Structures are given as C-alpha cells and as structure tokens.
Short mmCIF file of C-alpha atoms in Angstrom, two decimals:
data_model
loop_
_atom_site.label_atom_id
_atom_site.label_comp_id
_atom_site.label_asym_id
_atom_site.label_seq_id
_atom_site.Cartn_x
_atom_site.Cartn_y
_atom_site.Cartn_z
CA UNK P 1 -0.14 -12.66 1.59
CA UNK P 2 -3.01 -9.52 1.51
CA UNK P 3 -0.49 -6.53 1.60
CA UNK P 4 -1.96 -2.49 2.05
CA UNK P 5 -0.22 0.23 1.52
CA UNK P 6 -1.14 3.78 2.73
CA UNK P 7 -0.03 7.03 3.93
CA UNK P 8 -0.37 10.03 6.42
CA UNK P 9 0.88 12.48 4.29
CA UNK P 10 1.41 13.83 0.61
CA UNK P 11 3.49 11.99 -1.91
CA UNK P 12 5.69 9.54 0.01
CA UNK P 13 4.83 6.98 -2.62
CA UNK P 14 2.57 4.83 -1.93
CA UNK P 15 1.52 4.65 -5.46
CA UNK P 16 5.15 3.90 -6.57
CA UNK P 17 5.95 1.57 -3.77
CA UNK P 18 3.05 -1.01 -4.57
CA UNK P 19 3.88 -1.23 -8.30
CA UNK P 20 7.19 -1.56 -7.41
CA UNK P 21 6.86 -4.91 -4.69
CA UNK P 22 4.20 -6.02 -6.99
CA UNK P 23 6.39 -6.06 -9.91
CA UNK P 24 9.03 -7.62 -7.77
CA UNK P 25 6.57 -10.16 -5.73
CA UNK P 26 7.58 -13.39 -5.42
CA UNK P 27 4.34 -15.12 -6.38
CA UNK P 28 4.07 -16.29 -10.03
CA UNK P 29 0.16 -14.62 -9.16
CA UNK P 30 0.36 -11.20 -7.79
CA UNK P 31 -3.04 -8.88 -8.04
CA UNK P 32 -2.31 -4.99 -7.58
CA UNK P 33 -5.40 -3.11 -6.79
CA UNK P 34 -5.39 1.17 -7.23
CA UNK P 35 -8.14 1.54 -4.43
CA UNK P 36 -7.23 5.46 -3.37
CA UNK P 37 -10.66 7.31 -2.97
CA UNK P 38 -8.69 10.49 -5.05
CA UNK P 39 -9.17 8.41 -7.70
CA UNK P 40 -7.18 8.16 -11.60
CA UNK P 41 -4.65 5.14 -12.28
CA UNK P 42 -1.11 5.59 -11.57
CA UNK P 43 -0.11 2.73 -13.07
CA UNK P 44 -1.74 3.43 -16.05
CA UNK P 45 -1.00 6.83 -16.59
CA UNK P 46 2.47 6.42 -15.29
CA UNK P 47 4.69 2.96 -15.50
CA UNK P 48 1.98 2.42 -19.03
CA UNK P 49 2.63 5.77 -20.37
CA UNK P 50 -0.93 6.03 -20.91
CA UNK P 51 -1.07 3.59 -23.68
CA UNK P 52 -4.24 1.93 -22.24
CA UNK P 53 -7.76 3.37 -21.97
CA UNK P 54 -9.12 3.66 -18.47
CA UNK P 55 -12.02 1.71 -19.13
CA UNK P 56 -11.84 -0.80 -16.76
CA UNK P 57 -11.76 0.12 -12.99
CA UNK P 58 -12.94 -0.18 -9.16
CA UNK P 59 -16.06 1.83 -10.12
CA UNK P 60 -17.46 -0.90 -12.53
CA UNK P 61 -17.86 -3.44 -9.42
CA UNK P 62 -20.80 -1.01 -8.08
CA UNK P 63 -23.84 -2.69 -9.76
CA UNK P 64 -21.96 -6.11 -10.06
CA UNK P 65 -21.58 -6.09 -6.27
CA UNK P 66 -25.23 -5.23 -5.61
CA UNK P 67 -25.91 -8.24 -8.05
CA UNK P 68 -24.12 -10.86 -5.97
CA UNK P 69 -21.50 -10.86 -9.34
CA UNK P 70 -18.85 -9.11 -7.17
CA UNK P 71 -16.27 -12.07 -8.29
CA UNK P 72 -16.73 -12.47 -11.63
CA UNK P 73 -16.82 -8.57 -12.19
CA UNK P 74 -13.35 -8.40 -10.79
CA UNK P 75 -11.72 -10.93 -12.67
CA UNK P 76 -13.57 -8.97 -16.12
CA UNK P 77 -12.20 -5.33 -14.64
CA UNK P 78 -8.09 -6.80 -14.34
CA UNK P 79 -5.98 -5.42 -16.51
CA UNK P 80 -2.48 -7.70 -17.20
CA UNK P 81 0.41 -5.51 -16.99
CA UNK P 82 3.01 -6.14 -19.83
CA UNK P 83 5.84 -8.50 -19.84
CA UNK P 84 4.85 -9.49 -15.67
CA UNK P 85 2.54 -11.84 -13.98
CA UNK P 86 0.50 -8.88 -12.20
CA UNK P 87 -2.66 -8.45 -12.70
CA UNK P 88 -4.54 -4.65 -12.03
CA UNK P 89 -7.42 -3.48 -11.25
CA UNK P 90 -7.54 0.32 -12.24
CA UNK P 91 -8.90 3.07 -9.58
CA UNK P 92 -11.48 4.85 -9.75
CA UNK P 93 -11.76 7.44 -13.05
CA UNK P 94 -12.59 10.39 -10.71
CA UNK P 95 -12.78 11.06 -7.12
CA UNK P 96 -16.64 11.89 -7.02
CA UNK P 97 -17.11 8.32 -7.25
CA UNK P 98 -15.45 7.29 -3.94
CA UNK P 99 -18.61 7.82 -2.19
CA UNK P 100 -20.51 5.17 -4.59
CA UNK P 101 -17.72 2.33 -3.20
CA UNK P 102 -18.36 2.20 0.58
CA UNK P 103 -20.87 -0.60 0.20
CA UNK P 104 -18.09 -2.54 -1.85
CA UNK P 105 -14.90 -2.42 0.38
CA UNK P 106 -15.88 -4.32 2.84
CA UNK P 107 -17.01 -7.40 0.54
CA UNK P 108 -14.05 -6.77 -2.20
CA UNK P 109 -12.05 -6.94 0.89
CA UNK P 110 -13.00 -10.08 2.15
CA UNK P 111 -12.64 -11.58 -1.63
CA UNK P 112 -9.33 -10.19 -1.66
CA UNK P 113 -8.39 -12.07 1.63
CA UNK P 114 -9.80 -15.33 0.71
CA UNK P 115 -7.71 -14.83 -2.82
CA UNK P 116 -4.74 -14.16 -0.80
CA UNK P 117 -5.05 -17.58 1.01
CA UNK P 118 -4.78 -19.21 -2.26
CA UNK P 119 -0.97 -18.53 -3.06
CA UNK P 120 -2.02 -14.62 -4.50
CA UNK P 121 -0.07 -11.80 -3.34
CA UNK P 122 -2.08 -8.80 -3.15
CA UNK P 123 -1.12 -5.48 -2.78
CA UNK P 124 -3.88 -2.43 -2.44
CA UNK P 125 -2.88 1.54 -2.89
CA UNK P 126 -5.23 2.57 -0.39
CA UNK P 127 -4.36 6.26 -0.70
CA UNK P 128 -4.21 8.42 2.25
CA UNK P 129 -5.36 7.78 5.50
CA UNK P 130 -8.33 9.79 6.49
CA UNK P 131 -9.21 10.76 3.88
CA UNK P 132 -12.75 11.20 2.62
CA UNK P 133 -13.96 7.66 0.97
CA UNK P 134 -10.78 6.14 2.21
CA UNK P 135 -10.80 2.40 1.87
CA UNK P 136 -10.92 0.98 5.51
CA UNK P 137 -13.51 -1.66 5.32
CA UNK P 138 -11.10 -3.01 3.05
CA UNK P 139 -8.00 -2.59 4.61
CA UNK P 140 -8.85 -4.25 7.65
CA UNK P 141 -8.76 -7.68 5.90
CA UNK P 142 -5.25 -7.49 5.29
CA UNK P 143 -2.41 -9.63 6.38
CA UNK P 144 -0.19 -6.79 6.58
CA UNK P 145 -1.05 -2.74 6.19
CA UNK P 146 1.97 -0.90 5.59
CA UNK P 147 1.98 3.17 6.00
CA UNK P 148 4.91 4.48 3.45
CA UNK P 149 6.51 7.52 4.94
CA UNK P 150 9.64 9.56 4.29
CA UNK P 151 11.77 10.50 7.52
CA UNK P 152 11.63 14.51 7.05
CA UNK P 153 10.29 16.01 10.68
CA UNK P 154 6.80 16.85 8.81
CA UNK P 155 5.95 13.60 7.73
CA UNK P 156 6.67 11.64 11.09
CA UNK P 157 4.24 15.03 12.68
CA UNK P 158 1.68 14.11 9.96
CA UNK P 159 2.29 10.22 10.52
CA UNK P 160 1.55 10.79 14.50
CA UNK P 161 -1.55 12.78 14.07
CA UNK P 162 -2.84 10.57 11.56
CA UNK P 163 -2.05 6.79 13.06
CA UNK P 164 -4.44 6.92 16.32
CA UNK P 165 -7.29 6.82 13.77
CA UNK P 166 -5.90 3.78 12.10
CA UNK P 167 -5.26 2.31 15.60
CA UNK P 168 -9.15 3.13 16.75
CA UNK P 169 -10.62 1.26 13.54
CA UNK P 170 -8.40 -1.79 12.99
CA UNK P 171 -9.44 -2.18 16.97
CA UNK P 172 -13.18 -1.61 16.58
CA UNK P 173 -13.36 -4.75 13.91
CA UNK P 174 -10.61 -6.86 15.70
CA UNK P 175 -8.47 -6.43 12.41
CA UNK P 176 -5.71 -9.39 13.00
CA UNK P 177 -3.37 -7.26 10.43
CA UNK P 178 -0.17 -6.64 11.18
CA UNK P 179 0.59 -2.57 11.11
CA UNK P 180 4.08 -1.37 10.49
CA UNK P 181 6.32 1.48 8.22
CA UNK P 182 8.19 1.33 4.94
CA UNK P 183 10.60 4.31 5.33
CA UNK P 184 11.61 5.75 2.16
CA UNK P 185 15.02 6.69 2.66
CA UNK P 186 16.82 7.32 6.08
CA UNK P 187 17.47 11.09 5.93
CA UNK P 188 17.44 12.64 8.48
CA UNK P 189 15.93 10.38 10.89
CA UNK P 190 16.64 6.42 10.93
CA UNK P 191 14.38 3.53 11.36
CA UNK P 192 15.15 3.39 14.97
CA UNK P 193 14.12 7.15 15.83
CA UNK P 194 11.11 6.79 13.72
CA UNK P 195 10.22 3.81 15.62
CA UNK P 196 10.80 5.69 18.84
CA UNK P 197 8.14 8.59 18.56
CA UNK P 198 5.70 6.59 16.29
CA UNK P 199 5.43 3.71 18.31
CA UNK P 200 5.49 1.61 15.03
CA UNK P 201 7.84 -1.55 13.91
CA UNK P 202 9.62 -0.56 10.60
CA UNK P 203 8.96 -3.23 8.16
CA UNK P 204 11.47 -2.37 5.33
CA UNK P 205 13.17 0.91 4.28
CA UNK P 206 13.87 1.51 0.60
CA UNK P 207 16.30 3.93 -1.11
CA UNK P 208 14.86 7.34 -1.91
CA UNK P 209 16.70 6.35 -5.39
CA UNK P 210 15.63 8.14 -8.66
CA UNK P 211 15.46 4.42 -9.75
CA UNK P 212 12.39 4.63 -8.47
CA UNK P 213 10.47 6.62 -11.89
CA UNK P 214 11.32 3.40 -13.29
CA UNK P 215 7.84 2.61 -12.08
CA UNK P 216 6.45 5.88 -11.05
CA UNK P 217 7.27 7.31 -14.98
CA UNK P 218 7.70 3.79 -16.69
CA UNK P 219 11.72 5.19 -17.15
CA UNK P 220 13.38 2.91 -19.57
CA UNK P 221 17.05 2.41 -17.70
CA UNK P 222 20.08 0.04 -19.21
CA UNK P 223 20.77 -2.95 -17.75
CA UNK P 224 23.61 -1.36 -16.78
CA UNK P 225 22.23 0.35 -14.58
CA UNK P 226 19.73 -2.20 -13.62
CA UNK P 227 22.33 -4.68 -12.34
CA UNK P 228 23.84 -1.02 -10.25
CA UNK P 229 20.79 0.09 -8.68
CA UNK P 230 20.57 -0.80 -5.17
CA UNK P 231 17.06 0.43 -5.66
CA UNK P 232 15.97 -2.35 -7.20
CA UNK P 233 18.14 -4.99 -5.85
CA UNK P 234 16.39 -3.82 -2.46
CA UNK P 235 12.82 -4.55 -3.65
CA UNK P 236 14.27 -7.69 -5.34
CA UNK P 237 16.00 -9.55 -3.09
CA UNK P 238 15.23 -8.15 0.94
CA UNK P 239 11.97 -6.24 0.62
CA UNK P 240 9.60 -9.28 0.28
CA UNK P 241 11.32 -11.32 2.90
CA UNK P 242 10.87 -8.68 5.43
CA UNK P 243 6.86 -8.12 4.93
CA UNK P 244 6.82 -12.20 5.08
CA UNK P 245 8.77 -12.11 8.56
CA UNK P 246 7.13 -8.41 9.84
CA UNK P 247 3.56 -10.26 8.93
CA UNK P 248 4.06 -13.42 11.54
CA UNK P 249 5.57 -11.70 14.18
CA UNK P 250 3.58 -8.68 14.22
CA UNK P 251 0.08 -9.99 14.38
CA UNK P 252 -2.29 -7.63 15.86
CA UNK P 253 -3.46 -8.55 19.66
CA UNK P 254 -5.88 -6.00 20.80
CA UNK P 255 -6.65 -7.74 24.08
CA UNK P 256 -2.93 -6.98 25.57
CA UNK P 257 -1.77 -4.74 22.93
CA UNK P 258 -0.57 -0.99 23.37
CA UNK P 259 -2.29 1.78 24.47
CA UNK P 260 -3.99 3.84 21.59
CA UNK P 261 -2.95 7.33 22.97
CA UNK P 262 0.20 6.43 24.84
CA UNK P 263 2.48 9.12 25.06
CA UNK P 264 5.77 9.29 22.65
CA UNK P 265 8.72 11.12 22.49
CA UNK P 266 9.14 14.13 20.04
CA UNK P 267 12.13 14.52 17.37
CA UNK P 268 14.43 17.19 18.26
CA UNK P 269 17.69 18.71 17.11
CA UNK P 270 18.33 19.82 13.32
CA UNK P 271 19.08 17.29 10.48
CA UNK P 272 20.30 17.56 7.31
#
C-alpha cells in the first residue's frame, strides 16, 4: 500500500494522522515520508521531542538522484522510529529547498510505488494541495490519496475550491490512485453530508481527540487511558482495513469517471 495524505486547508492534522497510521500499520515494514514542501520534520520535533538532530532529510536525495543513486541514498537517509517497525524519511530542513526537489519527486514516487508492492506500507505526508513546490509528481504514483479534513464549513469550502486542481493533475497522467477523504471528527457535519457536497467518498473517520497528541507532541499517557481511548482503538482496529477496502473499490477510471467540474450542493444551515 502506498498512501499519500494531503489537505486543502491549514492544520487539519495531516502530519499527525500520517504518523498515527504508520505506527499502527499492519505490516512488518512501514516507511513514513515527510514530503510537505513547507519543510521541517513534525516527527522529529514533535513525537521524538527534538531528541534527534535533523541531519537526514529529503534534500539529501537531490544530488543522489542526479547521479543515479536515489535508491541507495534513500536507505541512507532513513531514521528508525524508536520501539517501532517504522522507518522515517525526514522532511526538508526549510521551505526554500522545495524547488530543488522538483526533479526528485517523480523518480522518488516511482521508487516508493515499487517498495509498496514488496510488502512495505508507504505513507507520505504531502502537505497542502496547491502550495508551491507540492510533491504532485510523487503522489500520482500512490495507491490511494486521502485528503484529511475537519468538517467545519470553512474546511469543506476550502476542499471544494481546491479538489478540481488535484483531480485535473491526476487525470493528466491517468493516475490510478483512488481519491477520498479521511475525516477528523464528524462535527458539525457527518460523513454522508461531506460526501454529498464534495463528491468524494469518505475512507475513514478518526475521532477528534486529545489522544492524537501522543503522535503530534509525543504525549505520554497511562496504560489505563490507552486501553480506553476510542481514537487509538479506531486506529488500531478499523482504519487500515477501511483504507485497504477503499483502494480496491475506488480505483480511478478517467474514461468513465465523474465530470471534474460537476455542480455540487452546498452546506447550509447552522450547526453547533
């Protein structure tokens, strides 16, 4: 499985969700790639509490790709996340490096797709749709692209405004990636309502819970709280099966797929 996570608006929890899914991956080998063009490493700074120097990075793949050493260099840049089977490829050190990555995104995407066929779950934190330097050439190689969003009206409006650009990019290269949503909570609008106004099916719903700070901030919680956490239970028991099922049932068919600019209803009415 090659899963790319992206967003249409700020701070919906893409990086947190990417790490949470990686740490609950059902496979023995999982690779998490921080490909947000904005730079930094949420995992190193947050989950790992800044205890690992940010010397390994995507940016170190640029020269290697130029000299045909991308595969070997990727392995050299990986960090093992403690007490897990997850390998991390840390993100750019700063946003000014994003332009240098343009020749790398495509070959890296092809290589990651190959790894995903070989019993490795690959998860990419791709940042926001449409931002400068976004890794579009990488994510078109994914099995599934999940747009992470909350369900406030402003978040859904941003999603509606940006999704056509992503659809057009996928269509242009005839990407077979399935495209859907991962919702963070169902308030004020639920999955059915969000699908109705976006035209995108919901892959999974994660509770909007403070327990997500386990992954975003490295929060330590008690065994008692872990056992009773609906958020952690959902991650561990139901989210990956839903992702796998969605990938099979929603492969893109650009010849007979829905019109890119089809009119969609809008969210109306007050919700609290």
